[in-house]
Short mmCIF file of C-alpha atoms and ligand atoms in Angstrom, two decimals:
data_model
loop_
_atom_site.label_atom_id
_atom_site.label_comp_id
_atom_site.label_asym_id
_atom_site.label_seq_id
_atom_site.Cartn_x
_atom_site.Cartn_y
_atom_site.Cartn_z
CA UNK A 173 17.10 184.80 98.10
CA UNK A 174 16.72 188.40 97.69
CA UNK A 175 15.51 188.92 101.66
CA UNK A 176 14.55 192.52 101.33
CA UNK A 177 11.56 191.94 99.13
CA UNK A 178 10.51 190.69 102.51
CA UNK A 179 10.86 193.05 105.11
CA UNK A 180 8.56 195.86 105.97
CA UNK A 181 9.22 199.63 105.89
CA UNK A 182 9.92 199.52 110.32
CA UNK A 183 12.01 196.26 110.08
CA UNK A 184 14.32 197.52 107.38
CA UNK A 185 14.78 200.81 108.61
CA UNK A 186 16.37 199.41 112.25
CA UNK A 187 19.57 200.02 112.99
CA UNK A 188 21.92 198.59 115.39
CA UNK A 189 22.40 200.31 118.88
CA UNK A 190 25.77 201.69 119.40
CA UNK A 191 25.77 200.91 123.09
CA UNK A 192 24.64 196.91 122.52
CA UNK A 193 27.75 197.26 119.57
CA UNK A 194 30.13 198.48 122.32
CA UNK A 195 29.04 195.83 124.75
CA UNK A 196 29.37 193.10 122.52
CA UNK A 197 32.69 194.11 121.77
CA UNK A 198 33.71 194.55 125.53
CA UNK A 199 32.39 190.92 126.01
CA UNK A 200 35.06 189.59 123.24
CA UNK A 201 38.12 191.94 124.90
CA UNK A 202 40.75 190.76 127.31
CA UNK A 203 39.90 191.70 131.09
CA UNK A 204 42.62 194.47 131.43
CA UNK A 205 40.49 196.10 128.75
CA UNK A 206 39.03 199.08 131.26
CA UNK A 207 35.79 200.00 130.01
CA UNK A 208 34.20 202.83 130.38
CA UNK A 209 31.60 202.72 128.39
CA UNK A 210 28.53 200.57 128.32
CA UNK A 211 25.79 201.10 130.78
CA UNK A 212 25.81 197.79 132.89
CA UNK A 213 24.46 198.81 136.81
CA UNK A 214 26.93 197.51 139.74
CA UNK A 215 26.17 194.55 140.51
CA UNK A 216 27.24 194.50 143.93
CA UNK A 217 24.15 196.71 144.35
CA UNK A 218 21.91 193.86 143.76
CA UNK A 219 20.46 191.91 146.65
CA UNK A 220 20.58 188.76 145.70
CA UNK A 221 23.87 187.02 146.21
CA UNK A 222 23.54 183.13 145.25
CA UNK A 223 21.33 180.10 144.10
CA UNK A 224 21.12 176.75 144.12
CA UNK A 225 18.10 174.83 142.49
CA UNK A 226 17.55 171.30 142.62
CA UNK A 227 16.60 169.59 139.57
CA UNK A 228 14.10 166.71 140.01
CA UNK A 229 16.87 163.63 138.98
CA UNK A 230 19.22 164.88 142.45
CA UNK A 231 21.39 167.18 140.29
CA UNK A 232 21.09 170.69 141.12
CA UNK A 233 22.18 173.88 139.09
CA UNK A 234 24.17 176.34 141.24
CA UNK A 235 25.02 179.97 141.03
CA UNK A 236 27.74 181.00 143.04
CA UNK A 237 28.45 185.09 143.42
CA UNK A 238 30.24 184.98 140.60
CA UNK A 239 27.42 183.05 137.86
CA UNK A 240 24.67 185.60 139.85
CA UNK A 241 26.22 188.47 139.06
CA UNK A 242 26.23 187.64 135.39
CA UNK A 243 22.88 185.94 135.74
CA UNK A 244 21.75 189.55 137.34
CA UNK A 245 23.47 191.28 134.79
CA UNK A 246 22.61 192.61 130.86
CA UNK A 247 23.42 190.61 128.19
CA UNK A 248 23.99 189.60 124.49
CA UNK A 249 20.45 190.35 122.77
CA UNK A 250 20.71 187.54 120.65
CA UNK A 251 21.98 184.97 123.73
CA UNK A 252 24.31 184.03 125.82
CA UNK A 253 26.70 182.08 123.86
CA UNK A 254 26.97 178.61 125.49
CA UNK A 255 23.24 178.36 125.11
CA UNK A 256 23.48 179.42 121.38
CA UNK A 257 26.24 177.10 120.90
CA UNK A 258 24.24 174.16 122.74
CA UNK A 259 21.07 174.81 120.39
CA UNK A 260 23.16 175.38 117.44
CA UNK A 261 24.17 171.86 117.68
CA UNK A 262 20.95 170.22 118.56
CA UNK A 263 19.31 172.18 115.57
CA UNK A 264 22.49 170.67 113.52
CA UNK A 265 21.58 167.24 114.76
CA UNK A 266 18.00 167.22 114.62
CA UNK A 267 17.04 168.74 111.60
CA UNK A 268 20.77 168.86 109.69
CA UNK A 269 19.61 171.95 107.39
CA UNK A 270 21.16 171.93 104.29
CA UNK A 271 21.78 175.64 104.06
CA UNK A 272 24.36 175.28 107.03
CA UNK A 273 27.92 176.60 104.92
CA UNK A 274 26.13 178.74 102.44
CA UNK A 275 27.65 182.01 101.48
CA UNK A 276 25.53 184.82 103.59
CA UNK A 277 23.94 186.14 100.67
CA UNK A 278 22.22 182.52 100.09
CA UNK A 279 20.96 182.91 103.64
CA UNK A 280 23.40 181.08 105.91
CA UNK A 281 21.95 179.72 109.01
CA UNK A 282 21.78 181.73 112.58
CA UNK A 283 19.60 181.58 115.64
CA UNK A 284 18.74 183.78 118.38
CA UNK A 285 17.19 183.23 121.78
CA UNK A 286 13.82 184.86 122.79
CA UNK A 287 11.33 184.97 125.69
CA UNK A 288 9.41 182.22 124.46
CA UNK A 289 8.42 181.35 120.62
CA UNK A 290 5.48 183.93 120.62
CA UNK A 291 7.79 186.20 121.15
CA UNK A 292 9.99 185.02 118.41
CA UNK A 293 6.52 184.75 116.80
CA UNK A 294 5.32 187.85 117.22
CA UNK A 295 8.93 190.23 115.86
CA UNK A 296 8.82 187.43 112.63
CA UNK A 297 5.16 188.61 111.66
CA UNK A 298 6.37 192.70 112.52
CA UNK A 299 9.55 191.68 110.18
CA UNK A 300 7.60 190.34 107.43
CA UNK A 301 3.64 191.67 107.45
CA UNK A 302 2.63 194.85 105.86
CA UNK A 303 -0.95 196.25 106.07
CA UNK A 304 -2.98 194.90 102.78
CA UNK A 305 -0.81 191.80 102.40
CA UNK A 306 -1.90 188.85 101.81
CA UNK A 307 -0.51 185.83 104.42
CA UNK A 308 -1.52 182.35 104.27
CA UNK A 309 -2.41 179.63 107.03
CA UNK A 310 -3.94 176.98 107.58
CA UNK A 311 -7.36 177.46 109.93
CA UNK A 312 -8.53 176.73 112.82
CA UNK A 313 -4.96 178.31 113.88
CA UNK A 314 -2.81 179.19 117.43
CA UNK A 315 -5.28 182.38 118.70
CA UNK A 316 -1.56 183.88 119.85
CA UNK A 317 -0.76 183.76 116.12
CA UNK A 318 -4.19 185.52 115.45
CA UNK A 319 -3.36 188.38 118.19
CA UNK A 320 -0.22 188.85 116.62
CA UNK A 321 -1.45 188.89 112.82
CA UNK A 322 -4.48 190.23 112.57
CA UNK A 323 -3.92 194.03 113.95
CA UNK A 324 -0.75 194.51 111.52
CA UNK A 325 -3.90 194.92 108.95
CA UNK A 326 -3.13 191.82 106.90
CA UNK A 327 -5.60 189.81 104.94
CA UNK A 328 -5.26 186.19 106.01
CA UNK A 329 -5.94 183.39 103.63
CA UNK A 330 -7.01 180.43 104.74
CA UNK A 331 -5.61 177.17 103.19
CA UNK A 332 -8.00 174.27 103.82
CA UNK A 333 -6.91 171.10 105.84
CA UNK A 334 -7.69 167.79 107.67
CA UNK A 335 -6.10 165.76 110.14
CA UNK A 336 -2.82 165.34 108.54
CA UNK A 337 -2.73 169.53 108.75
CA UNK A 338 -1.92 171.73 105.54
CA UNK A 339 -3.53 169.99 101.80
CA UNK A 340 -0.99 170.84 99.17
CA UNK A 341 -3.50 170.43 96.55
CA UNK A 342 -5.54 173.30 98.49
CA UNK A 343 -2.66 175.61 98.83
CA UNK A 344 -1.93 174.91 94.92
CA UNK A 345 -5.41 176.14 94.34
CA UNK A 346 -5.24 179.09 96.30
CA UNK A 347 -2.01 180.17 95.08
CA UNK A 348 -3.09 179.26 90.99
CA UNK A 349 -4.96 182.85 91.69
CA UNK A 350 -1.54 184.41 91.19
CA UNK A 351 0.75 184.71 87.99
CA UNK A 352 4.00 183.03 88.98
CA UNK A 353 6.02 184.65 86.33
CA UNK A 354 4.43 187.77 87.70
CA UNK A 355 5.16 187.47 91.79
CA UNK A 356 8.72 189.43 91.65
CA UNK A 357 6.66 192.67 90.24
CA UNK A 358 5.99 195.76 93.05
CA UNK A 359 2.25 195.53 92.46
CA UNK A 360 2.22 192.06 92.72
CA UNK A 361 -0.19 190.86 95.66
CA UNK A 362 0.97 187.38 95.97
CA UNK A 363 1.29 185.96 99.18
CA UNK A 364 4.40 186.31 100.53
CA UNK A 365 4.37 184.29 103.62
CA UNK A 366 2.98 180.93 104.79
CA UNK A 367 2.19 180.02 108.44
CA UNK A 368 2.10 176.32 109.67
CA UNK A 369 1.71 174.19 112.68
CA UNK A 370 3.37 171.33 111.12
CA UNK A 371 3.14 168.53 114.57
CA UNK A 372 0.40 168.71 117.23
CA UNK A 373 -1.54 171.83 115.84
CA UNK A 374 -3.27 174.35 118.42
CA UNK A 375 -6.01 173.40 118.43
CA UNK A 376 -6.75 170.60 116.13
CA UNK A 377 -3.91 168.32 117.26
CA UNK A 378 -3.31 167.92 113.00
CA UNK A 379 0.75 167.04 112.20
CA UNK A 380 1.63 166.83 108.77
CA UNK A 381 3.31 163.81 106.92
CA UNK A 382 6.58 164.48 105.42
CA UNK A 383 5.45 164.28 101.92
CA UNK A 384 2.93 166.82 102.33
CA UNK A 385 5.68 168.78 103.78
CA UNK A 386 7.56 168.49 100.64
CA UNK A 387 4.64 169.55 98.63
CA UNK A 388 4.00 172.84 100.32
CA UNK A 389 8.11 173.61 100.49
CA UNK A 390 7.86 172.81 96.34
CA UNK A 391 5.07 175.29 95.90
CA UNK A 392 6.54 178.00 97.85
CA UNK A 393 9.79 177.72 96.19
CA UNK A 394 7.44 178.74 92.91
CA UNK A 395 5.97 181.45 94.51
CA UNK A 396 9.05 182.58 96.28
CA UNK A 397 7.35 182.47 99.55
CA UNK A 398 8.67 182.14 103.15
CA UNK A 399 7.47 179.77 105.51
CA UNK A 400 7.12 180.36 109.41
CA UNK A 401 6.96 176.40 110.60
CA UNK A 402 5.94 177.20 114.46
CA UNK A 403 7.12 173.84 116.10
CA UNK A 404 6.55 174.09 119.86
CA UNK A 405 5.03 170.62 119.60
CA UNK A 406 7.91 168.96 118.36
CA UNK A 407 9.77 167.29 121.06
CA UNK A 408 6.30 165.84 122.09
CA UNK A 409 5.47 163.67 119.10
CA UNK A 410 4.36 160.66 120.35
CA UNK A 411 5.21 158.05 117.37
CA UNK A 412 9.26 158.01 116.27
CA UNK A 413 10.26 158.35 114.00
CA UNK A 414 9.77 161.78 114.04
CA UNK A 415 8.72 163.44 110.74
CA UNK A 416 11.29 165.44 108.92
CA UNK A 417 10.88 169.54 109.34
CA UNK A 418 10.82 171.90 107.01
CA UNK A 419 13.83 173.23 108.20
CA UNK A 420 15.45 169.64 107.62
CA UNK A 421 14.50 170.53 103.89
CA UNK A 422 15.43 173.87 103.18
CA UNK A 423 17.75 174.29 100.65
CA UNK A 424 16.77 177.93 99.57
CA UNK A 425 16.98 179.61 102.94
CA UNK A 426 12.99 180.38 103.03
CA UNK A 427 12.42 178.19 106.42
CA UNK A 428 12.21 180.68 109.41
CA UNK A 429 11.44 178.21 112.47
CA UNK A 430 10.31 179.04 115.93
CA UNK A 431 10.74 176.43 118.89
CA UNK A 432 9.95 176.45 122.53
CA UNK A 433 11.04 175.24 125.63
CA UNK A 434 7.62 176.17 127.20
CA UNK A 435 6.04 172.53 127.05
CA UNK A 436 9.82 170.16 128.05
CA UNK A 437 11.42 172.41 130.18
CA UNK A 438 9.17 175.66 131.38
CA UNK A 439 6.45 177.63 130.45
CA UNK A 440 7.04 180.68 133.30
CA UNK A 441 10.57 180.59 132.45
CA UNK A 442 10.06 182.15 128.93
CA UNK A 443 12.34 180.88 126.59
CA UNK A 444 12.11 180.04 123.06
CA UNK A 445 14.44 179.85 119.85
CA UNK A 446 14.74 181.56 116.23
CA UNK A 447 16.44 179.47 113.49
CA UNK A 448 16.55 181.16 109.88
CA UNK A 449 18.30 182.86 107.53
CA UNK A 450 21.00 185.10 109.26
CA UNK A 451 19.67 187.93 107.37
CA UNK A 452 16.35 187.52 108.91
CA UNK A 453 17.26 186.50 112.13
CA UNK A 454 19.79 189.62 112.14
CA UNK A 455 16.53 191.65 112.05
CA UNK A 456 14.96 189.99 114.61
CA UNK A 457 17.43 190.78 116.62
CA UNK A 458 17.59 194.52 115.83
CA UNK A 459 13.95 194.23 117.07
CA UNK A 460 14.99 192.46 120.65
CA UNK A 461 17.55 195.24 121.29
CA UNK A 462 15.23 197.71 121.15
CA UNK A 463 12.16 196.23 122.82
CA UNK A 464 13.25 193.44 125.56
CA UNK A 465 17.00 194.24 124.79
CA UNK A 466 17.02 190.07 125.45
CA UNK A 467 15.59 187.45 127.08
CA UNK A 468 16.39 186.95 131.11
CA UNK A 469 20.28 185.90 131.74
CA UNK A 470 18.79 184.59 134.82
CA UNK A 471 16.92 182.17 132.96
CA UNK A 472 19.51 181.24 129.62
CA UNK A 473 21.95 180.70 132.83
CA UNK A 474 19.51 178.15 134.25
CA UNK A 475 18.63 176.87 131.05
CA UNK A 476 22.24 176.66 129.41
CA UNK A 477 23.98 175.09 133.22
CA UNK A 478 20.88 172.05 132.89
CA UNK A 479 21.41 171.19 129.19
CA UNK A 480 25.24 171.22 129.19
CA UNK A 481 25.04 168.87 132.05
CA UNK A 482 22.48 166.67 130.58
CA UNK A 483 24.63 166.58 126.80
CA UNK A 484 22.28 165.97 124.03
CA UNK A 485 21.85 162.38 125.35
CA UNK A 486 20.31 163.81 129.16
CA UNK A 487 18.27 165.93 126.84
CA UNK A 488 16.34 163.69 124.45
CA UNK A 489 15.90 160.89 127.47
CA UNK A 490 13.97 164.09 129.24
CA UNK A 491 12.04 164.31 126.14
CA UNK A 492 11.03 160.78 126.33
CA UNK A 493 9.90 160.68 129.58
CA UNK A 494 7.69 163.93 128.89
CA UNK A 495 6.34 161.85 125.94
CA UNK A 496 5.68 158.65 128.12
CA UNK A 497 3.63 161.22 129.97
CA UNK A 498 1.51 163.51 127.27
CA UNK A 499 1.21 159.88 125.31
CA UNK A 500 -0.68 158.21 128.60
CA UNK A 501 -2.65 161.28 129.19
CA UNK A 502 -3.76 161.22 125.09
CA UNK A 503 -4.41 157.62 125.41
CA UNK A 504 -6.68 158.62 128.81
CA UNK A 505 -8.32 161.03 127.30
CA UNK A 506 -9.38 158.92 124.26
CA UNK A 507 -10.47 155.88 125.89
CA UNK A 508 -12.83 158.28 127.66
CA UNK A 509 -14.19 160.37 124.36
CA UNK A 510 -15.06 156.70 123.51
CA UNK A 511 -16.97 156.05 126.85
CA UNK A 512 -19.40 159.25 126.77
CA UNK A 513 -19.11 161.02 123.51
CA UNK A 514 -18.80 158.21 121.12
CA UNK A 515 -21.27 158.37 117.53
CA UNK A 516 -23.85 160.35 118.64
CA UNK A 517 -22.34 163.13 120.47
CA UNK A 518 -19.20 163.52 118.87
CA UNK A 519 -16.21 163.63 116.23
CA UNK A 520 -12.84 163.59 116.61
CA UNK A 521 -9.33 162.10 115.20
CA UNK A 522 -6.81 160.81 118.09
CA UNK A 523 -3.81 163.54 117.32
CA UNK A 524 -0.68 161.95 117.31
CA UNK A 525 1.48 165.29 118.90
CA UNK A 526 0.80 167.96 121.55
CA UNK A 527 -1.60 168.44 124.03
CA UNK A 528 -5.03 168.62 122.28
CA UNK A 529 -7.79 166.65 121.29
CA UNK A 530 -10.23 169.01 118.56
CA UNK A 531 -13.57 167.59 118.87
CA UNK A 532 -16.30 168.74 116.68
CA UNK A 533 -19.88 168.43 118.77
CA UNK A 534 -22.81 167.17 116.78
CA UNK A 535 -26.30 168.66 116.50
CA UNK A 536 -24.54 171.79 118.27
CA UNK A 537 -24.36 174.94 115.17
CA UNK A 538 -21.30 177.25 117.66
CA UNK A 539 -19.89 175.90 121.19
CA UNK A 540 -19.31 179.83 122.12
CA UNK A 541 -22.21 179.79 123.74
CA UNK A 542 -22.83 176.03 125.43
CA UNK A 543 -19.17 176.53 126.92
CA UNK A 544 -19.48 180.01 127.90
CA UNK A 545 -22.96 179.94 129.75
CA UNK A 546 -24.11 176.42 130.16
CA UNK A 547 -20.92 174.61 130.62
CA UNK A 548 -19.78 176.74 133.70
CA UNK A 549 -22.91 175.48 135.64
CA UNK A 550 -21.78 171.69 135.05
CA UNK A 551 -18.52 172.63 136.18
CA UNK A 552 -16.48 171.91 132.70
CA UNK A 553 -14.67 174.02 130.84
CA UNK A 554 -13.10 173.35 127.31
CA UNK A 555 -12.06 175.95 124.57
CA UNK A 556 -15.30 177.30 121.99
CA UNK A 557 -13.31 176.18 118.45
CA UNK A 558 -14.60 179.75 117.28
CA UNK A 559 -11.44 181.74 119.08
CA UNK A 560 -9.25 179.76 116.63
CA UNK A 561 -11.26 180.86 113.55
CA UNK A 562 -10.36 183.89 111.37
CA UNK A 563 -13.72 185.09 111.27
CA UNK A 564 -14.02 184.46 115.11
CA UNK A 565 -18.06 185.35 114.41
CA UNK A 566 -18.11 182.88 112.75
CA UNK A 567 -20.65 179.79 113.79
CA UNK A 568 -18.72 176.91 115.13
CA UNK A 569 -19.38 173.99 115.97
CA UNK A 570 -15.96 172.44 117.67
CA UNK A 571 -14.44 172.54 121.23
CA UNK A 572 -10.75 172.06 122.04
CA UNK A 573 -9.86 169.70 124.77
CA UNK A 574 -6.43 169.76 126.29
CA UNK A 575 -5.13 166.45 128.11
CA UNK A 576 -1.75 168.25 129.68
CA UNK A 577 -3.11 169.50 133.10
CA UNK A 578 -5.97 167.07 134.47
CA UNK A 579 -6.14 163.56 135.23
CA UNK A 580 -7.43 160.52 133.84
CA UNK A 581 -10.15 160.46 136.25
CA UNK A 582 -10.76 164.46 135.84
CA UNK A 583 -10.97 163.81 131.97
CA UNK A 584 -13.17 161.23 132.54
CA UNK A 585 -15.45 162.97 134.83
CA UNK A 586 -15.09 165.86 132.23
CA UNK A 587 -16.45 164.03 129.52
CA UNK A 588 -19.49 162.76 131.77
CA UNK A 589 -20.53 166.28 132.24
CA UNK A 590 -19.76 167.30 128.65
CA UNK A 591 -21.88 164.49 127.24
CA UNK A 592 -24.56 165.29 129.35
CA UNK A 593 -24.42 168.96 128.54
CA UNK A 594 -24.89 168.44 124.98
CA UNK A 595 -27.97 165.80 125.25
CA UNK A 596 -29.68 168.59 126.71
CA UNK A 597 -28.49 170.92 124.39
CA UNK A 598 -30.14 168.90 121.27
N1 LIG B 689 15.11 203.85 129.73
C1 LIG B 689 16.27 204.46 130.05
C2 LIG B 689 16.29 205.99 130.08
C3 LIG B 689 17.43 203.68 130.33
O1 LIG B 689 18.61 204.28 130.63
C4 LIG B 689 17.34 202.25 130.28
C5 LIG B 689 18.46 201.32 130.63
N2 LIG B 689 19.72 201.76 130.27
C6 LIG B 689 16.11 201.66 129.92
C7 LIG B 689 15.00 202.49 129.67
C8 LIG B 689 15.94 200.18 129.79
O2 LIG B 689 15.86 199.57 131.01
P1 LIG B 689 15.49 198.04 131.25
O3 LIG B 689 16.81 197.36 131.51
O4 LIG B 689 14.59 198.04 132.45
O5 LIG B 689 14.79 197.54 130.01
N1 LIG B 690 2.84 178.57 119.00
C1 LIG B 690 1.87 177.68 119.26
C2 LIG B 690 1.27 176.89 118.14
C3 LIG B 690 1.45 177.47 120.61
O1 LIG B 690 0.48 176.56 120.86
C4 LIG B 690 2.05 178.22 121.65
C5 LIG B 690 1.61 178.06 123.06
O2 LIG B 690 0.52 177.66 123.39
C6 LIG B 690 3.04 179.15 121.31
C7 LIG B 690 3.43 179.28 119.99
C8 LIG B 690 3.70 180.01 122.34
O3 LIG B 690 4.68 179.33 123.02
P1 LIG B 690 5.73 180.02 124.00
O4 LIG B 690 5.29 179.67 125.39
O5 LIG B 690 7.03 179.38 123.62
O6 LIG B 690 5.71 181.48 123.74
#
């Protein structure tokens, strides 16, 4: 993989800082090293002194003066190294990449920390998105993805797809307007990237089956294309087993995954994960020293002291009990789409990951404006599909619903008002 035909002009021209080099290297020195370089504050100036935080099983997570003072304190900007080491091993485990022990030019493996995976998001599509290029995703897509695409001037291509997310036969046909032989030339305007939402898509709930998976990874290993797989739905697939990633099938190096902890452990915390390339990630990296310089020690302390007391084991039965709960909630939400919007009102397929159920309303042309006007007098609120659109002008005629933060009897009640909304609407 020749990495550099990726980057842009601002992502290749970064440059390590000198002062996060000297840090770095004070962290790896004996203590009788006296440093006086670096420009870590005094601690001791800091007010707060200690913490304790329960953790809802009985255990509790403590920071005595010592852990807060590195909790308060800067830090490496691609992580604190237990945490790294934790996730390094759970990535191992989960998704065993095959490129693991290549030689660095064939894109060995690394991964980095961020403040959450639109951040990780956000420096991937600033590392690999000129103006004029053209990117390719499958719509109705993530509107964070949108915000952090479309202003970087891009033209984005959408790649039709149904319930089962991305068709392969679709993104053949898109890509067949490109010369293969002819995608390594300067002027060539072949896409060079590929976005997904492979489990649980925002919004349409869509995961895709591992053969489709394989498809798509065969067709951009023709076009030499990377592809961002944006998994923060992952850990809440509902059916196991759990379909292979792309990451668990990338032999090339051309897999740059982004997962979050926002949905299993925190949202507010902010805290996400990078795996890719090391050549890529090395980038990303660069970026984080010079805008956020890293994500909050506070937090990859908090984080790092939970999951190395859980082990891998504490970890996945966490997982399962957040599934138990997103799984009822689905089920809840279904069984009452069937009570009031059933046939006439509505269309939908029951998503088997994530948090939302993509419902397209019938004999209604765009939900922008029955959600934004009428729906706020019947006291219900659900997402107009058009914010997920490329085009977001664009007429549209489906409404995301998310089962996450309301109850059964909310939905329910929800769906009462919804259904009446759109009788009158017809
Ligand atoms: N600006 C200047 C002039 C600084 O010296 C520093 C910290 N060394 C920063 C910005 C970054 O500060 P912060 O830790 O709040 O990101
Ligand atoms: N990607 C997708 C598809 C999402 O749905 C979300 C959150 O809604 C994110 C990324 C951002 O997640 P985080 O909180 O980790 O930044």
């Amino acid at each position: 993989m020749n990495y550099a035909r990726f980057l842009t002009a601002v992502s290749g021209a970064r440059k390590p800082s000198p002062i996060r080099l000297l840090t770095e290297l004070q962290q790896r020195s004996p203590p009788s090293l006296i440093s006086l370089a670096g420009g870590a504050p005094n601690p001791n100036t800091f007010p707060f002194q200690s913490a304790t935080i329960q953790v809802k099983n009985g255990q509790t997570v403590t920071f005595d003066e010592t852990a807060m003072k590195r909790a308060l304190q800067y830090s490496a900007s691609n992580g604190i190294p237990e945490l790294l080491t934790w996730m390094k091993n759970l990535q191992k485990d989960l998704h065993n990449p095959p490129t693991i022990g290549y030689s660095q030019e064939k894109g060995q493996m690394d991964m980095c920390v961020t403040t959450g995976s639109q951040e990780g998001l956000c420096k991937i599509f600033e590392m690999l998105v000129n103006p004029g290029d053209n990117v390719l995703l499958d719509a109705p897509t993530y509107s964070g993805t949108l915000a952090a695409l479309q202003p970087l001037g891009c033209n984005i291509i959408n790649v039709p797809s149904d319930q089962h997310g991305m068709i392969p036969e679709a993104l053949k046909e898109v890509l067949s307007r490109w010369d293969q032989s002819e995608v390594h030339k300067p002027c060539s305007t072949a896409p060079r990237i590929l976005y997904t939402i492979p489990n649980g898509g925002n919004p349409t709930g869509a995961s895709m089956t591992a053969e489709r998976k394989r498809d798509v990874y065969k067709l951009a290993q023709l076009y030499d294309m990377l592809i961002i797989e944006d998994d923060p739905y992952y850990f809440l697939q509902f059916e196991k087993p759990w379909a292979p990633t792309f990451l668990s099938m990338d032999v090339d190096g051309r897999i740059i995954r982004t997962d979050s902890f926002s949905k299993i452990l925190s949202s507010g915390l902010r805290i996400g994960f990078v795996t890719g390339p090391k050549p890529l990630v090395d980038r990303i990296v660069l970026h984080i020293q010079a805008s956020t310089m890293h994500t909050s020690t506070f937090t990859q302390l908090m984080v790092s002291q939970l999951l190395h007391s859980w082990g891998q084991d504490g970890f996945l039965q966490h997982i399962d009990r957040v599934i138990e709960f997103y799984k009822t909630q689905r089920d809840a939400m279904i069984n009452s789409a069937d009570k009031w919007l059933k046939a006439d009102v509505a269309e939908w397929h029951a998503p088997s990951a994530g948090m939302f159920l993509w419902m397209k309303l019938r004999g209604v042309a765009d939900t922008q404006q029955l959600i934004m006007e009428k729906a706020l007098e019947k006291e219900v609120l659900l997402v107009p599909g058009g914010v997920f659109m490329i085009d977001s002008s664009d007429p549209c005629p489906y409404v995301r619903a998310a089962f996450s933060l309301s109850t059964p009897e909310q939905i329910d009640e929800a769906f009462r008002r919804l259904s009446l909304l759109i009788k009158e609407a017809l």
